[in-house]
XYZ file of C-alpha atoms in Angstrom:
443
model
C 3.169 -2.924 15.289
C 3.568 -0.580 12.335
C 4.645 -2.084 9.007
C 5.691 0.072 6.041
C 5.906 -1.794 2.747
C 8.914 -0.252 1.019
C 8.464 -2.565 -1.949
C 6.079 -5.281 -3.093
C 7.694 -6.331 -6.375
C 9.718 -9.305 -7.532
C 13.467 -9.196 -8.206
C 12.875 -7.295 -11.463
C 10.151 -5.112 -9.955
C 6.817 -4.624 -11.669
C 6.722 -3.431 -14.408
C 9.910 -4.989 -15.714
C 11.947 -2.174 -17.274
C 12.602 -4.201 -20.442
C 9.102 -5.551 -21.014
C 6.105 -4.461 -23.113
C 3.659 -7.174 -22.008
C 0.051 -6.269 -21.186
C 0.727 -6.515 -17.468
C 3.718 -4.154 -17.592
C 1.931 -1.764 -19.950
C -1.054 -1.599 -17.583
C 1.231 -0.876 -14.615
C 2.963 1.937 -16.520
C -0.358 3.438 -17.547
C -1.502 3.443 -13.931
C 1.876 4.678 -12.652
C 1.675 1.673 -10.335
C 5.340 0.837 -9.828
C 6.588 -1.869 -7.464
C 10.159 -2.030 -6.189
C 11.829 -5.132 -4.774
C 9.988 -6.478 -1.738
C 11.107 -5.182 1.658
C 9.439 -3.793 4.772
C 10.178 -1.554 7.730
C 8.716 -2.575 11.112
C 8.268 -0.035 13.899
C 10.997 2.104 12.258
C 13.625 -0.105 13.929
C 13.502 -3.478 12.178
C 13.983 -4.196 8.475
C 12.585 -7.255 6.731
C 15.017 -7.853 3.851
C 17.327 -5.185 2.503
C 17.688 -5.338 -1.268
C 19.173 -2.695 -3.522
C 15.824 -0.901 -3.977
C 15.108 -0.515 -0.252
C 17.004 2.719 0.573
C 15.627 4.563 -2.439
C 12.125 3.274 -1.759
C 12.326 4.538 1.819
C 13.231 8.010 0.565
C 10.438 8.042 -2.031
C 7.815 7.033 0.520
C 8.901 9.441 3.237
C 10.375 6.809 5.550
C 13.735 7.087 7.295
C 16.094 4.172 7.929
C 18.129 6.173 10.454
C 16.577 4.345 13.421
C 16.941 0.836 12.007
C 18.912 -1.289 14.456
C 18.124 -4.807 13.203
C 17.778 -6.409 9.764
C 16.180 -9.815 9.216
C 17.676 -11.242 6.026
C 15.836 -14.134 4.404
C 18.617 -15.071 1.953
C 21.440 -13.702 -0.165
C 19.716 -13.125 -3.495
C 20.421 -9.541 -4.589
C 16.814 -8.338 -4.354
C 16.772 -9.327 -0.667
C 20.287 -8.353 0.322
C 22.405 -5.482 -1.023
C 25.494 -5.452 1.223
C 26.862 -2.279 -0.402
C 24.165 -0.373 1.492
C 26.147 -1.098 4.655
C 28.969 0.995 3.225
C 26.624 3.889 2.428
C 25.234 3.687 5.967
C 28.744 3.943 7.403
C 29.192 7.348 5.751
C 26.709 8.838 8.255
C 28.156 9.995 11.587
C 26.497 8.666 14.735
C 24.132 6.322 12.933
C 24.359 3.727 15.740
C 24.845 -0.009 15.948
C 23.246 -2.491 13.578
C 22.484 -6.187 13.984
C 22.279 -8.379 10.876
C 20.300 -11.593 11.408
C 20.037 -14.333 8.811
C 21.492 -17.529 7.386
C 25.255 -17.757 7.818
C 25.852 -17.681 4.063
C 23.957 -14.401 3.745
C 25.915 -12.842 6.609
C 29.187 -13.885 4.970
C 28.205 -11.857 1.906
C 27.972 -8.766 4.136
C 31.274 -9.040 5.971
C 33.528 -7.509 3.260
C 31.359 -4.359 3.312
C 31.683 -3.737 7.052
C 34.625 -1.852 8.535
C 36.232 -2.983 11.801
C 34.724 -0.087 13.769
C 31.347 0.062 12.011
C 29.307 -1.228 14.966
C 27.728 -4.048 12.952
C 27.224 -7.409 14.596
C 26.186 -10.683 12.990
C 23.639 -13.164 14.339
C 23.444 -16.355 12.256
C 20.162 -18.287 12.458
C 18.629 -21.447 11.049
C 15.046 -22.631 10.780
C 13.729 -23.502 14.237
C 15.658 -20.797 16.095
C 13.910 -18.285 18.352
C 15.639 -14.964 18.991
C 14.919 -11.686 20.734
C 15.472 -8.852 18.273
C 15.219 -5.509 20.037
C 11.603 -5.245 21.170
C 10.451 -8.072 18.901
C 10.331 -11.841 19.299
C 11.339 -13.710 16.161
C 10.871 -17.339 15.185
C 12.847 -18.547 12.187
C 10.907 -20.714 9.735
C 12.050 -22.812 6.786
C 11.724 -21.652 3.197
C 11.307 -23.814 0.146
C 13.917 -21.751 -1.609
C 17.677 -21.698 -1.847
C 20.575 -19.657 -3.154
C 23.122 -22.457 -3.456
C 22.122 -25.095 -0.903
C 19.350 -26.257 1.395
C 18.903 -24.095 4.479
C 20.464 -20.904 3.121
C 17.028 -19.251 2.903
C 14.533 -18.761 5.758
C 11.266 -16.986 6.595
C 10.279 -15.077 9.744
C 7.457 -15.096 12.300
C 7.640 -11.740 14.125
C 5.739 -10.706 17.272
C 5.807 -7.058 18.315
C 5.824 -5.579 21.811
C 2.063 -4.999 21.484
C 1.461 -8.708 20.823
C 0.699 -8.205 17.134
C 2.124 -10.970 14.979
C 3.124 -11.203 11.319
C 4.480 -13.811 8.935
C 7.107 -12.692 6.408
C 7.025 -15.438 3.777
C 9.152 -14.523 0.786
C 10.773 -16.275 -1.027
C 9.314 -19.761 -0.894
C 7.549 -22.409 -2.873
C 4.682 -24.434 -1.410
C 5.591 -25.926 1.961
C 5.503 -29.659 2.653
C 2.590 -30.577 4.926
C 4.687 -31.089 8.065
C 6.154 -27.568 7.910
C 2.788 -26.084 8.821
C 3.097 -27.567 12.310
C 5.398 -24.663 13.218
C 2.590 -22.107 12.749
C -0.382 -24.094 14.026
C -2.709 -21.789 15.944
C -0.579 -18.702 15.232
C -3.578 -16.509 14.264
C -1.341 -14.020 12.491
C -2.535 -10.437 12.275
C -0.874 -10.114 8.874
C 0.674 -12.553 6.433
C 2.988 -11.224 3.728
C 3.128 -14.075 1.254
C 4.974 -14.032 -2.016
C 3.103 -14.463 -5.299
C 5.691 -14.075 -8.022
C 4.559 -15.928 -11.108
C 0.801 -15.633 -11.563
C -0.178 -18.548 -13.770
C 3.440 -19.395 -14.691
C 4.368 -21.679 -11.816
C 6.333 -23.783 -14.275
C 9.153 -21.231 -14.048
C 10.318 -22.229 -10.559
C 9.336 -24.424 -7.628
C 11.051 -21.976 -5.278
C 8.373 -19.326 -5.752
C 4.583 -19.191 -5.718
C 2.184 -18.454 -8.502
C -1.529 -18.049 -7.985
C -2.240 -21.807 -7.628
C 0.584 -22.251 -5.106
C -0.483 -19.081 -3.268
C -3.996 -20.530 -2.977
C -2.589 -23.796 -1.647
C -0.486 -22.014 0.964
C -3.331 -19.777 2.152
C -5.705 -22.740 2.418
C -3.148 -24.720 4.416
C -2.433 -21.763 6.713
C -6.181 -21.439 7.303
C -6.390 -25.142 7.973
C -3.957 -24.939 10.897
C -5.306 -21.674 12.327
C -2.374 -19.527 11.194
C -4.703 -17.469 8.977
C -8.065 -16.564 10.522
C -10.897 -14.291 9.455
C -9.173 -11.196 10.836
C -5.794 -11.901 9.174
C -4.748 -9.425 6.495
C -3.272 -11.671 3.791
C -1.077 -9.504 1.575
C 0.507 -10.730 -1.649
C 4.045 -9.410 -2.172
C 7.024 -10.172 -4.442
C 4.679 -9.540 -7.366
C 6.025 -9.819 -10.893
C 4.870 -9.188 -14.438
C 3.860 -12.799 -15.051
C 0.776 -11.841 -13.069
C -2.284 -10.452 -14.854
C -2.895 -6.681 -14.707
C -3.437 -5.579 -11.137
C -7.223 -5.106 -11.472
C -7.590 -8.746 -12.538
C -5.065 -9.870 -9.935
C -7.007 -8.077 -7.219
C -10.162 -9.981 -8.172
C -8.401 -13.337 -8.160
C -6.710 -12.685 -4.832
C -9.990 -11.481 -3.331
C -11.466 -14.914 -4.055
C -8.682 -16.328 -1.863
C -9.286 -13.864 0.981
C -6.162 -11.902 0.064
C -5.106 -8.693 -1.670
C -2.044 -7.269 -3.418
C 0.201 -5.041 -1.355
C 1.177 -1.556 -2.547
C 4.540 0.157 -2.300
C 4.452 2.767 0.447
C 1.473 1.171 2.175
C 1.485 1.513 5.957
C -0.245 -1.095 8.109
C -0.834 -0.396 11.782
C -1.511 -3.908 13.026
C -4.053 -3.804 15.804
C -5.387 -0.462 14.605
C -7.580 0.181 11.624
C -5.871 2.729 9.392
C -6.533 2.702 5.665
C -4.629 3.987 2.672
C -5.663 7.463 1.446
C -5.305 8.392 -2.226
C -6.118 11.928 -3.352
C -6.901 12.470 -7.056
C -7.210 15.973 -8.476
C -7.264 17.605 -11.913
C -9.201 19.809 -14.298
C -12.631 19.283 -15.811
C -12.934 16.138 -17.968
C -9.366 15.170 -17.146
C -10.313 11.580 -16.282
C -10.292 11.971 -12.498
C -13.383 9.908 -11.746
C -12.561 7.124 -14.169
C -9.021 6.850 -12.788
C -10.267 6.836 -9.182
C -12.788 4.103 -9.998
C -9.990 2.090 -11.607
C -8.002 2.188 -8.377
C -10.790 0.133 -6.787
C -11.311 -2.158 -9.777
C -12.149 -5.663 -8.636
C -13.380 -4.574 -5.189
C -17.038 -5.543 -4.832
C -18.042 -3.761 -1.650
C -17.135 -0.117 -2.326
C -19.178 2.764 -0.896
C -19.397 5.490 -3.550
C -20.124 8.873 -1.959
C -21.670 11.434 -4.308
C -20.401 14.218 -2.108
C -22.497 17.063 -3.497
C -25.703 15.385 -2.362
C -28.827 15.054 -4.509
C -29.884 17.830 -6.915
C -33.586 18.136 -7.575
C -34.814 19.547 -10.896
C -31.483 19.429 -12.774
C -31.854 17.082 -15.828
C -28.264 17.633 -16.979
C -26.948 16.649 -13.556
C -29.205 13.601 -13.531
C -27.752 12.462 -16.875
C -24.204 12.867 -15.600
C -25.024 10.860 -12.476
C -26.609 8.091 -14.538
C -23.542 7.814 -16.807
C -21.305 7.458 -13.737
C -23.571 4.784 -12.268
C -23.616 2.771 -15.483
C -19.839 2.355 -15.536
C -19.547 1.460 -11.842
C -20.013 -2.153 -10.667
C -23.578 -2.976 -9.654
C -22.277 -4.271 -6.307
C -21.110 -0.791 -5.240
C -23.303 1.152 -2.845
C -24.037 4.765 -3.802
C -24.590 7.334 -1.059
C -25.678 10.872 -1.958
C -24.668 12.753 1.158
C -22.709 15.909 1.976
C -22.017 14.573 5.486
C -18.883 12.914 4.131
C -17.029 12.984 7.459
C -19.653 10.793 9.068
C -19.527 8.325 6.192
C -15.736 8.067 6.483
C -15.758 7.548 10.241
C -18.348 4.771 10.113
C -17.016 3.054 6.986
C -16.465 -0.694 7.030
C -15.697 -1.059 3.316
C -13.473 0.937 0.924
C -14.834 4.409 0.103
C -14.667 6.562 -3.031
C -15.592 10.242 -2.514
C -16.445 12.138 -5.715
C -15.983 15.034 -5.593
C -14.791 17.602 -3.069
C -15.588 20.520 -5.355
C -19.295 19.731 -5.315
C -19.054 18.960 -1.591
C -17.547 22.356 -0.823
C -20.123 24.148 -2.974
C -22.906 22.319 -1.121
C -21.466 23.278 2.281
C -21.187 26.939 1.236
C -24.822 26.716 0.085
C -25.819 25.145 3.381
C -24.281 27.973 5.405
C -25.480 30.770 3.039
C -21.892 31.963 2.748
C -21.722 32.960 -0.936
C -22.867 36.518 -0.404
C -21.887 37.070 3.213
C -18.372 35.646 2.911
C -18.750 34.337 6.484
C -16.737 31.123 6.284
C -16.243 30.048 9.902
C -18.941 27.355 9.699
C -17.691 26.148 6.299
C -14.135 25.926 7.565
C -15.335 24.015 10.618
C -16.913 21.489 8.222
C -13.597 21.336 6.346
C -11.672 20.603 9.557
C -14.151 17.864 10.419
C -13.693 16.338 6.971
C -9.896 16.495 7.232
C -9.992 14.783 10.625
C -12.193 11.991 9.234
C -9.981 11.658 6.135
C -6.912 11.270 8.339
C -8.479 8.640 10.612
C -10.665 6.712 8.152
C -10.446 3.018 9.116
C -10.610 1.706 5.520
C -8.924 2.473 2.183
C -10.370 5.680 0.753
C -9.985 7.539 -2.545
C -11.058 11.198 -2.767
C -11.523 13.145 -6.010
C -11.360 16.914 -6.294
C -11.168 19.669 -8.914
C -8.113 21.791 -9.595
C -9.565 25.254 -10.221
C -6.660 27.600 -9.542
C -4.819 27.341 -12.849
C -6.972 29.648 -14.992
C -7.861 33.318 -14.988
C -8.931 35.111 -11.823
C -12.710 34.589 -11.486
C -14.750 37.673 -12.348
C -17.063 37.388 -9.332
C -16.486 37.511 -5.606
C -18.206 34.151 -5.143
C -15.990 32.605 -7.824
C -12.861 33.882 -6.111
C -14.144 32.660 -2.751
C -14.731 29.166 -4.127
C -11.355 29.026 -5.877
C -9.487 30.043 -2.726
C -11.369 27.741 -0.357
C -11.099 24.715 -2.643
C -7.393 25.381 -3.148
C -6.905 25.350 0.622
C -8.972 22.189 1.013
C -7.049 20.395 -1.746
C -3.707 21.304 -0.182
C -4.789 20.006 3.237
C -6.203 16.789 1.775
C -3.032 16.190 -0.204
C -0.867 16.832 2.840
C -2.685 14.063 4.735
C -2.804 11.612 1.804
C -0.570 8.585 1.290
C -0.544 9.217 -2.457
C -1.417 12.251 -4.577
C -2.290 11.925 -8.285
C -2.793 14.788 -10.734
C -4.805 14.006 -13.861
C -3.816 15.822 -17.060
C -5.557 15.041 -20.371
C -6.555 11.622 -19.094
C -3.031 10.763 -17.928
C -2.164 10.203 -14.240
C 0.864 12.054 -12.878
C 1.884 10.774 -9.453
C 2.758 13.907 -7.493
C 3.700 12.026 -4.308
């Protein structure tokens, strides 16, 4: 079962467009923007369908053309934007669509659907079990409401491959007896809202960090969350601390924050790939390290390998080590592909420029210009980058923006690194260009 997170933010997103708090300012600085929470499952099933969802799909390279079913949790605008049904109807041959959700939510949609639009409505209540295309769905209660009890629900979804997820937004903390419905579920992934950080006083129909902790503990207690469950916090808002701090606090609960555009292949181990490039002293390494802030067990790959007899290089390496957490493991190795394939913890590769130079050295290709062996190494690296089973961040240099190098070896390096960067970026989930210490999200 493939899950694409189109959004992981609260109703007002994160950052809030009108806010200058520390949390929103940090998110802007990082270009870490979260749209309203929604997900696409196996390209055919939508989990919620708020006003941000179509635009988010476009931004993250996903298509909604094959969506045939939408599970609606409730009628709040960030979970249901019925006007999107009109926009969908403007496309010829788009196919039939089934809307599944509480009756009140479906009633909101009816005025937006033409008589020949091919849209059918399936009302559900907590306790129902329905077959939705290739997926089996159990409807669960939510401690949340639009106008009355029962007009909001949650979903337990099992895919054709047997993978199982819990979509749990929006809700406050469940009463004890509600957990009976998920006893022994052993979910592969749990998407659990965490809206308010430490401000749970704002609503009992949402979770903050204390309520999130209570829910996760209770789900563990009944065997719904097990050691292999990926517990992902969604519906994140600016009442949370900055994301680096939030990541640390969620890690203590056996959870993590979701990211917009993240793709989870449940049952397969596929990590998120972020490619960071830029000029010398542009802040690439510091930014890349910040992406993994709060993660204890990172493998830092010094991709150029060790350099004997170079005091200046030794000083640079020492400065990098001093600012990295002591819990990170440093590996000085040009065999980066092997490290990526065997990785069991998040990896940071820094940097591909020194890696490429080391591989050209290894194959004595500077003078000869014989690059077949180097390019074979590049293909091996690209294959490992594409299939790495854990989250991975790779840093590289952007060297093609200046004058034409005066030497043949300089031109060779510029051209080969430019090709490598383009291939890495093409296979990345996110591409960031650093300019004067500022991150520009390219894709």
